[in-house]
Tab-separated table of C-alpha atoms in Angstrom:
chain	number	residue	atom	x	y	z
A	84	MET	CA	53.057	-29.130	9.091
A	85	GLU	CA	49.852	-29.092	7.055
A	86	ILE	CA	49.953	-28.835	3.299
A	87	LEU	CA	47.020	-26.995	1.753
A	88	PRO	CA	46.748	-27.885	-1.940
A	89	GLN	CA	45.284	-24.938	-3.819
A	90	THR	CA	46.183	-25.859	-7.395
A	91	LEU	CA	45.863	-28.786	-9.723
A	92	CYS	CA	49.101	-30.518	-10.619
A	93	CYS	CA	50.113	-31.121	-14.208
A	94	SER	CA	49.047	-34.731	-14.487
A	95	ARG	CA	45.893	-35.804	-16.296
A	96	LYS	CA	45.407	-38.754	-13.968
A	97	VAL	CA	42.252	-39.278	-11.933
A	98	PHE	CA	41.871	-36.998	-8.920
A	99	LEU	CA	43.217	-37.817	-5.536
A	100	LEU	CA	41.350	-36.757	-2.437
A	101	THR	CA	43.062	-35.383	0.656
A	102	PHE	CA	41.230	-35.810	3.946
A	103	ARG	CA	41.904	-33.305	6.696
A	104	ARG	CA	40.328	-32.726	10.063
A	105	GLU	CA	39.875	-29.005	9.541
A	106	GLU	CA	38.938	-28.824	5.851
A	107	HIS	CA	36.530	-30.389	3.397
A	108	VAL	CA	37.636	-33.071	1.023
A	109	MET	CA	39.731	-31.263	-1.599
A	110	ALA	CA	40.206	-32.743	-5.036
A	111	ARG	CA	43.472	-32.484	-6.895
A	112	SER	CA	45.369	-34.384	-9.541
A	113	SER	CA	48.414	-36.524	-8.959
A	114	CYS	CA	51.870	-35.656	-10.185
A	115	SER	CA	55.435	-36.360	-9.243
A	116	SER	CA	56.063	-32.838	-7.984
A	117	TRP	CA	53.218	-33.236	-5.490
A	118	SER	CA	54.693	-36.532	-4.332
A	119	ARG	CA	58.050	-34.889	-3.787
A	120	LEU	CA	56.413	-32.077	-1.833
A	121	VAL	CA	54.544	-34.507	0.394
A	122	ALA	CA	57.708	-36.519	0.959
A	123	ALA	CA	59.623	-33.399	1.902
A	124	ALA	CA	56.850	-32.317	4.257
A	125	ALA	CA	56.867	-35.715	5.920
A	126	VAL	CA	60.550	-35.354	6.676
A	127	VAL	CA	60.020	-31.911	8.157
A	128	THR	CA	57.011	-33.065	10.154
A	129	ALA	CA	58.971	-35.964	11.591
A	130	GLY	CA	61.658	-33.588	12.720
A	131	ALA	CA	64.294	-35.362	10.652
A	132	VAL	CA	65.701	-32.254	9.075
A	133	SER	CA	69.387	-32.444	8.285
A	134	VAL	CA	71.523	-29.344	8.650
A	135	VAL	CA	72.933	-28.076	5.369
A	136	ALA	CA	76.259	-26.290	5.529
A	137	ALA	CA	76.412	-22.837	3.994
A	138	SER	CA	79.139	-24.044	1.665
A	139	GLU	CA	76.672	-26.489	0.103
A	140	PHE	CA	74.480	-23.699	-1.250
A	141	ARG	CA	75.221	-22.562	-4.761
A	142	PRO	CA	75.133	-18.829	-5.399
A	143	SER	CA	72.017	-17.667	-7.240
A	144	PRO	CA	72.614	-16.569	-10.808
A	145	ALA	CA	72.292	-12.866	-11.508
A	146	LEU	CA	68.842	-11.888	-12.723
A	147	ALA	CA	68.696	-10.925	-16.367
A	148	VAL	CA	68.105	-7.219	-16.979
A	149	PRO	CA	65.220	-6.680	-19.431
A	150	ASN	CA	66.077	-4.921	-22.665
A	151	THR	CA	64.341	-1.501	-22.786
A	152	ASP	CA	65.454	-0.187	-26.188
A	153	CYS	CA	62.274	0.630	-28.121
A	154	THR	CA	64.030	2.139	-31.121
A	155	ILE	CA	62.220	0.512	-34.041
A	156	SER	CA	64.590	-1.645	-36.061
A	157	GLU	CA	64.292	-4.773	-38.144
A	158	PRO	CA	65.342	-7.896	-36.254
A	159	SER	CA	67.880	-10.301	-37.687
A	160	THR	CA	67.043	-13.788	-38.884
A	161	ALA	CA	68.841	-17.105	-38.507
A	162	ASN	CA	67.811	-20.183	-40.481
A	163	GLY	CA	64.548	-18.481	-41.338
A	164	VAL	CA	63.738	-17.627	-37.701
A	165	VAL	CA	63.136	-13.983	-36.765
A	166	LEU	CA	65.149	-13.173	-33.628
A	167	VAL	CA	63.471	-10.558	-31.422
A	168	ALA	CA	66.064	-9.187	-29.002
A	169	THR	CA	64.738	-5.676	-28.170
A	170	PRO	CA	61.361	-3.999	-27.662
A	171	GLY	CA	62.150	-2.111	-30.873
A	172	HIS	CA	62.328	-5.403	-32.761
A	173	LEU	CA	58.940	-6.383	-31.355
A	174	LYS	CA	57.457	-3.023	-32.306
A	175	TRP	CA	58.870	-3.427	-35.816
A	176	LEU	CA	56.953	-6.706	-36.002
A	177	ALA	CA	53.815	-4.879	-34.887
A	178	THR	CA	54.149	-2.094	-37.461
A	179	ASN	CA	55.249	-4.142	-40.489
A	180	THR	CA	53.326	-6.864	-42.272
A	181	VAL	CA	56.214	-8.710	-43.915
A	182	SER	CA	56.885	-11.082	-40.999
A	183	LEU	CA	53.363	-11.774	-39.748
A	184	GLY	CA	53.598	-15.351	-40.995
A	185	ALA	CA	57.135	-15.974	-39.765
A	186	THR	CA	58.558	-18.104	-37.009
A	187	VAL	CA	59.650	-15.681	-34.284
A	188	GLU	CA	61.860	-16.454	-31.306
A	189	GLN	CA	62.343	-14.060	-28.387
A	190	GLN	CA	65.975	-13.728	-27.279
A	191	ASN	CA	65.749	-11.655	-24.053
A	192	ASP	CA	63.370	-10.358	-21.440
A	193	LEU	CA	61.774	-7.217	-22.882
A	194	ASP	CA	60.443	-4.142	-21.063
A	195	LEU	CA	57.972	-2.128	-23.166
A	196	ALA	CA	57.694	0.783	-20.725
A	197	ALA	CA	59.426	3.140	-23.186
A	198	CYS	CA	57.304	2.007	-26.145
A	199	GLY	CA	54.266	4.153	-25.359
A	200	ASN	CA	50.838	2.958	-26.448
A	201	TRP	CA	51.334	-0.543	-27.793
A	202	PRO	CA	49.970	-0.914	-31.376
A	203	GLY	CA	49.417	-4.673	-31.227
A	204	ILE	CA	50.739	-7.371	-33.575
A	205	GLY	CA	48.446	-8.389	-36.458
A	206	ASP	CA	45.558	-6.066	-37.220
A	207	SER	CA	41.872	-6.962	-37.280
A	208	GLY	CA	41.595	-6.723	-41.055
A	209	SER	CA	43.585	-8.533	-43.724
A	210	ASN	CA	46.864	-8.771	-41.793
A	211	PRO	CA	46.485	-11.089	-38.777
A	212	PHE	CA	49.473	-12.797	-37.207
A	213	THR	CA	49.584	-16.296	-38.713
A	214	GLY	CA	53.058	-17.428	-37.680
A	215	THR	CA	54.719	-18.893	-34.609
A	216	TYR	CA	55.862	-16.858	-31.607
A	217	ASP	CA	58.163	-18.723	-29.235
A	218	GLY	CA	58.758	-16.701	-26.092
A	219	ASN	CA	61.647	-19.023	-25.268
A	220	ASP	CA	60.637	-18.811	-21.567
A	221	HIS	CA	61.265	-15.065	-21.520
A	222	THR	CA	59.156	-12.198	-20.171
A	223	ILE	CA	57.577	-9.143	-21.780
A	224	SER	CA	56.729	-6.505	-19.184
A	225	ASN	CA	54.780	-3.231	-19.103
A	226	VAL	CA	52.442	-3.663	-22.053
A	227	ASN	CA	50.234	-0.555	-22.094
A	228	ILE	CA	47.269	-0.193	-24.464
A	229	SER	CA	44.668	2.553	-24.674
A	230	ALA	CA	42.384	1.842	-27.608
A	231	THR	CA	39.324	3.070	-29.471
A	232	THR	CA	39.097	0.104	-31.864
A	233	ASP	CA	38.301	-3.600	-31.434
A	234	TYR	CA	40.810	-6.466	-31.198
A	235	GLN	CA	43.307	-5.390	-28.555
A	236	GLY	CA	46.176	-7.188	-26.796
A	237	LEU	CA	49.868	-7.863	-27.277
A	238	PHE	CA	48.553	-9.560	-30.435
A	239	ARG	CA	45.394	-8.051	-31.880
A	240	LEU	CA	44.291	-10.961	-34.090
A	241	THR	CA	45.884	-14.349	-34.710
A	242	VAL	CA	44.743	-16.895	-37.307
A	243	GLY	CA	46.231	-20.395	-37.271
A	244	ALA	CA	49.077	-19.110	-35.122
A	245	THR	CA	51.108	-20.760	-32.356
A	246	LEU	CA	52.027	-18.759	-29.221
A	247	SER	CA	54.098	-20.418	-26.518
A	248	ALA	CA	56.559	-20.233	-23.598
A	249	LEU	CA	55.956	-16.585	-22.718
A	250	THR	CA	55.214	-14.538	-19.585
A	251	LEU	CA	53.540	-11.131	-19.749
A	252	ASP	CA	54.177	-9.190	-16.550
A	253	GLY	CA	52.051	-6.054	-16.240
A	254	VAL	CA	49.454	-5.739	-19.004
A	255	ALA	CA	47.131	-2.724	-18.902
A	256	VAL	CA	44.481	-2.601	-21.616
A	257	SER	CA	41.960	0.233	-21.529
A	258	ALA	CA	39.340	-0.390	-24.217
A	259	ALA	CA	36.097	0.098	-22.334
A	260	ASN	CA	33.991	0.592	-25.472
A	261	GLN	CA	35.629	-2.122	-27.579
A	262	SER	CA	35.230	-5.846	-28.233
A	263	GLN	CA	37.710	-8.752	-28.410
A	264	VAL	CA	40.077	-7.519	-25.705
A	265	GLY	CA	42.708	-9.701	-23.997
A	266	GLY	CA	46.116	-9.530	-22.353
A	267	LEU	CA	47.809	-11.790	-24.894
A	268	VAL	CA	45.392	-11.795	-27.842
A	269	GLY	CA	42.234	-9.889	-28.669
A	270	GLU	CA	40.934	-12.759	-30.807
A	271	ALA	CA	42.662	-16.070	-31.473
A	272	ARG	CA	41.177	-17.983	-34.410
A	273	ASN	CA	42.231	-21.610	-34.785
A	274	SER	CA	45.365	-20.779	-32.827
A	275	THR	CA	47.359	-22.859	-30.355
A	276	ILE	CA	48.357	-21.230	-27.064
A	277	THR	CA	50.676	-23.191	-24.783
A	278	SER	CA	52.524	-22.240	-21.579
A	279	VAL	CA	51.656	-18.544	-21.589
A	280	THR	CA	51.294	-16.652	-18.300
A	281	VAL	CA	49.772	-13.202	-17.815
A	282	LEU	CA	50.617	-11.478	-14.515
A	283	GLY	CA	49.404	-8.165	-13.159
A	284	ALA	CA	46.676	-7.825	-15.769
A	285	ASN	CA	44.302	-4.866	-15.731
A	286	ILE	CA	42.043	-5.580	-18.696
A	287	SER	CA	38.995	-3.437	-19.452
A	288	GLY	CA	36.710	-3.946	-22.447
A	289	PHE	CA	33.119	-3.775	-23.585
A	290	LEU	CA	32.319	-7.188	-25.133
A	291	THR	CA	34.338	-10.414	-25.065
A	292	THR	CA	37.107	-9.597	-22.611
A	293	GLY	CA	39.617	-11.964	-20.976
A	294	GLY	CA	42.840	-11.921	-18.997
A	295	LEU	CA	44.622	-14.044	-21.607
A	296	VAL	CA	42.338	-14.020	-24.666
A	297	GLY	CA	39.270	-11.964	-25.435
A	298	LYS	CA	37.745	-14.461	-27.876
A	299	GLY	CA	39.032	-17.936	-28.655
A	300	ASP	CA	37.496	-19.186	-31.893
A	301	GLY	CA	38.788	-22.718	-32.421
A	302	GLY	CA	42.290	-23.783	-31.469
A	303	SER	CA	43.312	-24.712	-27.936
A	304	ILE	CA	44.700	-23.313	-24.683
A	305	THR	CA	47.013	-25.481	-22.586
A	306	ASN	CA	49.075	-24.908	-19.435
A	307	SER	CA	48.336	-21.175	-19.403
A	308	SER	CA	47.140	-18.710	-16.770
A	309	ALA	CA	46.117	-15.160	-15.950
A	310	ALA	CA	46.188	-13.016	-12.800
A	311	GLY	CA	44.895	-9.515	-12.083
A	312	THR	CA	41.500	-7.975	-12.888
A	313	VAL	CA	39.163	-8.296	-15.867
A	314	THR	CA	36.205	-5.984	-16.446
A	315	ALA	CA	33.654	-6.049	-19.261
A	316	THR	CA	30.969	-3.378	-19.292
A	317	SER	CA	28.790	-5.714	-21.380
A	318	ASN	CA	28.777	-9.474	-22.094
A	319	PHE	CA	31.429	-12.209	-21.998
A	320	ALA	CA	34.047	-11.612	-19.308
A	321	GLY	CA	36.480	-14.318	-18.201
A	322	GLY	CA	39.545	-14.461	-16.021
A	323	LEU	CA	41.296	-16.420	-18.779
A	324	VAL	CA	39.002	-16.104	-21.829
A	325	GLY	CA	35.885	-14.033	-22.397
A	326	GLN	CA	34.236	-16.303	-24.981
A	327	ASN	CA	35.714	-19.584	-26.132
A	328	SER	CA	35.130	-22.322	-28.711
A	329	GLY	CA	37.963	-24.773	-28.140
A	330	PRO	CA	39.441	-27.073	-25.496
A	331	ILE	CA	41.139	-25.696	-22.378
A	332	SER	CA	43.352	-27.903	-20.237
A	333	ASP	CA	45.807	-27.582	-17.339
A	334	SER	CA	45.122	-23.856	-17.085
A	335	HIS	CA	43.940	-21.449	-14.408
A	336	SER	CA	43.020	-17.916	-13.465
A	337	THR	CA	43.345	-16.031	-10.199
A	338	ALA	CA	41.872	-12.846	-11.702
A	339	ASP	CA	38.879	-11.055	-10.205
A	340	VAL	CA	36.167	-10.671	-12.844
A	341	THR	CA	33.364	-8.148	-13.254
A	342	GLY	CA	30.817	-8.388	-16.069
A	343	THR	CA	27.139	-8.131	-16.811
A	344	ARG	CA	26.083	-11.314	-18.661
A	345	TYR	CA	28.240	-14.432	-19.135
A	346	ALA	CA	31.029	-13.882	-16.605
A	347	GLY	CA	33.264	-16.663	-15.293
A	348	GLY	CA	36.363	-17.001	-13.182
A	349	LEU	CA	38.024	-18.910	-16.025
A	350	VAL	CA	35.722	-18.449	-19.055
A	351	GLY	CA	32.693	-16.255	-19.551
A	352	HIS	CA	31.068	-18.486	-22.178
A	353	GLN	CA	32.379	-21.924	-23.216
A	354	ASN	CA	30.537	-23.247	-26.244
A	355	SER	CA	30.568	-25.772	-29.098
A	356	TRP	CA	30.863	-28.746	-26.714
A	357	HIS	CA	34.577	-28.247	-26.132
A	358	PRO	CA	35.967	-29.542	-22.801
A	359	ILE	CA	37.603	-27.829	-19.872
A	360	THR	CA	39.863	-30.257	-17.990
A	361	ASN	CA	42.352	-30.056	-15.102
A	362	SER	CA	41.726	-26.324	-14.721
A	363	TYR	CA	40.624	-23.932	-11.992
A	364	ALA	CA	39.753	-20.370	-10.994
A	365	THR	CA	40.182	-18.664	-7.633
A	366	GLY	CA	39.150	-15.061	-8.305
A	367	ASP	CA	35.997	-13.342	-7.051
A	368	LEU	CA	33.170	-12.469	-9.445
A	369	ALA	CA	30.406	-9.911	-9.798
A	370	GLY	CA	27.721	-9.696	-12.471
A	371	ILE	CA	24.041	-9.669	-13.370
A	372	ASN	CA	23.211	-12.828	-15.365
A	373	LEU	CA	24.857	-16.213	-15.981
A	374	ILE	CA	27.760	-15.903	-13.545
A	375	GLY	CA	29.924	-18.860	-12.492
A	376	GLY	CA	33.031	-19.361	-10.392
A	377	LEU	CA	34.620	-21.272	-13.278
A	378	VAL	CA	32.321	-20.624	-16.273
A	379	GLY	CA	29.370	-18.291	-16.711
A	380	GLU	CA	27.621	-20.532	-19.236
A	381	SER	CA	28.978	-23.843	-20.514
A	382	SER	CA	27.809	-26.284	-23.147
A	383	GLY	CA	31.021	-28.314	-22.992
A	384	THR	CA	32.341	-30.975	-20.654
A	385	ILE	CA	33.921	-29.866	-17.365
A	386	GLU	CA	36.165	-32.475	-15.802
A	387	ARG	CA	38.649	-32.476	-12.900
A	388	SER	CA	38.275	-28.733	-12.375
A	389	PHE	CA	37.319	-26.417	-9.529
A	390	ALA	CA	36.520	-22.869	-8.415
A	391	THR	CA	37.045	-21.253	-5.023
A	392	GLY	CA	36.138	-17.601	-5.608
A	393	ASN	CA	33.166	-15.835	-4.048
A	394	LEU	CA	30.370	-14.772	-6.373
A	395	THR	CA	27.986	-11.835	-6.100
A	396	GLY	CA	25.187	-11.652	-8.670
A	397	ASN	CA	22.152	-9.417	-8.841
A	398	PRO	CA	19.444	-8.832	-10.033
A	399	GLY	CA	19.371	-11.482	-12.805
A	400	ASN	CA	19.406	-15.274	-13.057
A	401	SER	CA	21.723	-18.314	-13.066
A	402	PHE	CA	24.507	-18.083	-10.509
A	403	GLY	CA	26.699	-21.041	-9.574
A	404	GLY	CA	29.851	-21.654	-7.572
A	405	LEU	CA	31.241	-23.590	-10.549
A	406	VAL	CA	28.893	-22.806	-13.469
A	407	GLY	CA	26.065	-20.304	-13.724
A	408	GLU	CA	24.186	-22.179	-16.448
A	409	SER	CA	25.289	-25.580	-17.747
A	410	TYR	CA	24.292	-27.591	-20.825
A	411	GLY	CA	27.103	-30.142	-20.541
A	412	PRO	CA	28.352	-32.867	-18.202
A	413	ILE	CA	30.374	-32.092	-15.063
A	414	THR	CA	32.637	-34.767	-13.570
A	415	ASN	CA	35.087	-34.894	-10.643
A	416	SER	CA	34.804	-31.170	-9.999
A	417	TYR	CA	33.935	-28.891	-7.097
A	418	ALA	CA	33.262	-25.365	-5.859
A	419	THR	CA	33.894	-23.927	-2.404
A	420	GLY	CA	33.159	-20.218	-2.885
A	421	ASN	CA	30.187	-18.404	-1.411
A	422	VAL	CA	27.383	-17.693	-3.903
A	423	THR	CA	25.032	-14.760	-3.535
A	424	GLY	CA	22.526	-14.510	-6.360
A	425	ARG	CA	18.867	-14.152	-7.136
A	426	ASN	CA	16.960	-16.767	-9.134
A	427	TYR	CA	18.499	-20.111	-10.139
A	428	THR	CA	21.339	-20.089	-7.640
A	429	GLY	CA	23.370	-23.122	-6.554
A	430	GLY	CA	26.581	-23.965	-4.750
A	431	LEU	CA	27.833	-25.853	-7.818
A	432	VAL	CA	25.441	-24.956	-10.674
A	433	GLY	CA	22.680	-22.389	-10.849
A	434	TYR	CA	20.753	-23.938	-13.747
A	435	GLN	CA	21.455	-27.395	-15.230
A	436	GLU	CA	19.782	-28.199	-18.550
A	437	LEU	CA	19.536	-31.699	-20.041
A	438	GLY	CA	21.171	-31.497	-23.468
A	439	SER	CA	21.905	-33.961	-26.237
A	440	ASN	CA	25.160	-35.434	-24.916
A	441	GLY	CA	24.188	-36.889	-21.549
A	442	ASP	CA	24.630	-33.885	-19.331
A	443	ASP	CA	25.014	-35.562	-15.976
A	444	ILE	CA	26.807	-34.289	-12.879
A	445	THR	CA	29.025	-37.027	-11.476
A	446	HIS	CA	31.268	-37.234	-8.393
A	447	SER	CA	31.280	-33.507	-7.690
A	448	TYR	CA	30.550	-31.344	-4.667
A	449	SER	CA	30.094	-27.841	-3.297
A	450	ALA	CA	30.678	-26.360	0.152
A	451	GLY	CA	30.076	-22.600	-0.026
A	452	THR	CA	27.284	-20.525	1.460
A	453	VAL	CA	24.331	-20.152	-0.943
A	454	ILE	CA	22.014	-17.138	-0.811
A	455	GLY	CA	19.331	-16.248	-3.362
A	456	GLY	CA	15.677	-16.033	-4.346
A	457	VAL	CA	13.611	-18.727	-6.071
A	458	TYR	CA	15.123	-21.932	-7.453
A	459	LEU	CA	17.774	-22.054	-4.781
A	460	GLY	CA	19.811	-25.135	-3.885
A	461	GLY	CA	22.839	-26.235	-1.936
A	462	LEU	CA	24.257	-28.026	-4.994
A	463	ILE	CA	21.928	-27.054	-7.870
A	464	GLY	CA	19.379	-24.297	-8.093
A	465	ASP	CA	17.267	-25.823	-10.877
A	466	ASN	CA	17.876	-29.118	-12.672
A	467	GLU	CA	15.942	-29.827	-15.867
A	468	GLY	CA	16.383	-33.578	-16.225
A	469	SER	CA	20.099	-34.278	-15.739
A	470	LEU	CA	21.204	-37.216	-13.590
A	471	ILE	CA	23.097	-36.260	-10.437
A	472	ILE	CA	25.376	-39.160	-9.547
A	473	GLY	CA	27.429	-39.500	-6.367
A	474	SER	CA	27.514	-35.741	-5.770
A	475	PHE	CA	27.190	-33.839	-2.504
A	476	TRP	CA	26.792	-30.496	-0.844
A	477	ASP	CA	27.507	-29.455	2.726
A	478	THR	CA	24.214	-28.577	4.384
A	479	GLU	CA	25.934	-26.736	7.224
A	480	THR	CA	28.367	-24.471	5.397
A	481	SER	CA	25.872	-23.805	2.602
A	482	ALA	CA	23.028	-23.091	5.035
A	483	ARG	CA	20.820	-25.022	2.572
A	484	SER	CA	18.949	-28.221	3.349
A	485	THR	CA	17.529	-28.633	-0.159
A	486	SER	CA	18.814	-28.873	-3.708
A	487	ASP	CA	17.358	-29.883	-7.072
A	488	GLY	CA	19.574	-32.971	-7.133
A	489	GLY	CA	22.499	-34.361	-5.192
A	490	SER	CA	22.873	-35.471	-1.590
A	491	GLY	CA	23.096	-33.058	1.282
A	492	THR	CA	25.251	-34.087	4.203
A	493	THR	CA	26.915	-32.648	7.282
A	494	SER	CA	30.365	-31.149	7.470
A	495	ALA	CA	31.554	-34.174	9.437
A	496	LEU	CA	30.361	-36.613	6.785
A	497	MET	CA	31.925	-34.468	4.075
A	498	LYS	CA	35.249	-35.380	5.744
A	499	THR	CA	34.470	-39.078	6.011
A	500	PHE	CA	35.942	-41.622	3.606
A	501	SER	CA	32.875	-43.844	3.456
A	502	THR	CA	30.674	-40.988	2.231
A	503	PHE	CA	32.568	-40.941	-1.049
A	504	ASP	CA	33.627	-44.570	-1.223
A	505	THR	CA	30.064	-45.838	-1.120
A	506	ALA	CA	29.113	-43.296	-3.793
A	507	GLY	CA	31.596	-44.831	-6.228
A	508	TRP	CA	34.419	-42.316	-6.022
A	509	SER	CA	37.748	-43.868	-7.034
A	510	ILE	CA	39.771	-43.134	-3.906
A	511	THR	CA	41.884	-44.993	-1.395
A	512	ASN	CA	41.788	-44.940	2.390
A	513	GLY	CA	45.546	-45.249	2.787
A	514	ASP	CA	45.630	-48.961	1.988
A	515	THR	CA	47.781	-50.705	-0.596
A	516	ASP	CA	45.067	-51.140	-3.202
A	517	THR	CA	46.753	-49.841	-6.340
A	518	THR	CA	43.618	-50.216	-8.425
A	519	GLU	CA	42.242	-47.087	-6.799
A	520	VAL	CA	43.696	-43.594	-6.661
């Protein structure tokens, strides 16, 4: 049995590296759930599988039936908490301003299929949502929005809000001529988003469009994800967030993304020096300028993160398997997707600019095919002064023997412990040295 890790675990510890005969070195973080999975796999591989009697299995609990009643009615409250139990309660919240600053707790799974065109909670003017929405680990399904105004999503605009523990399953937003468009929030200002998942997204906007959030202005996103498709007919398209000014951690996107300028598998444009850590993107991308498997353009730190999607960019500039154009440091990160671009095209970064905060690339690698015009490199297309430390690209799979920084090596050496050990990577070769990971 071979285990193929495709996601980062929840831990913020230093990356482990898994060596396999058939694959490149794959970075991932360590967590107890991974250890349990490996232990279980070892038992199966060894053939020591015990037979479990049918009587030992517990019957699965009945699946909860989503509430579909969209009759608008005021929800009840308990100890100052607004209790949303029906789609009609949620729509009441969207069409009344009296509870936009309240603490709201969802009581059931909700199906909005009978609610028609969703109006959105918190308008873009003087009535944003400023309260707390606790999804209570429930689901809201079939959110349908067709809009001719900006700020569109389940929530249109949040300011200083907290949104958590919620799954959106099936979010269709058609706002092709509008800005600030997202599955969960059109624009989140100084808001905290934690443990929110968007599934089956079909998000279409003009500017600043994301699977989870169109524009994140301050605040943070943690342990959240998006899946589906994201399309922006203009700038700033991201599988998770279109344009973001705030930290993102332990989050991912599997959405396919199409944009024009600033398009990324996770974030279209990450600015204001905010970090992205323990996060990844696996969707494919298409665009014209500043396109990256993880981030289109980044001025923040990227650490312990990766991208595996294939990227097609033409006819503009700055295409990278991880970042199209970078003005910040990149550490312990990698990209394995194929990159087809024009000018400034690299397996990891298309264009790396030396900024004011030591914008080095450290202990990172790329392994995808790289095709482009001028300023073309296996790891980096064009590097303007950044240090490239202990970082590699595969000269065989990339079909590139040159790069503006980094070390090119063969596929065989990319699977060899000493290649990374001598470059200062903190890894272990199966020994008992607990000072290394």
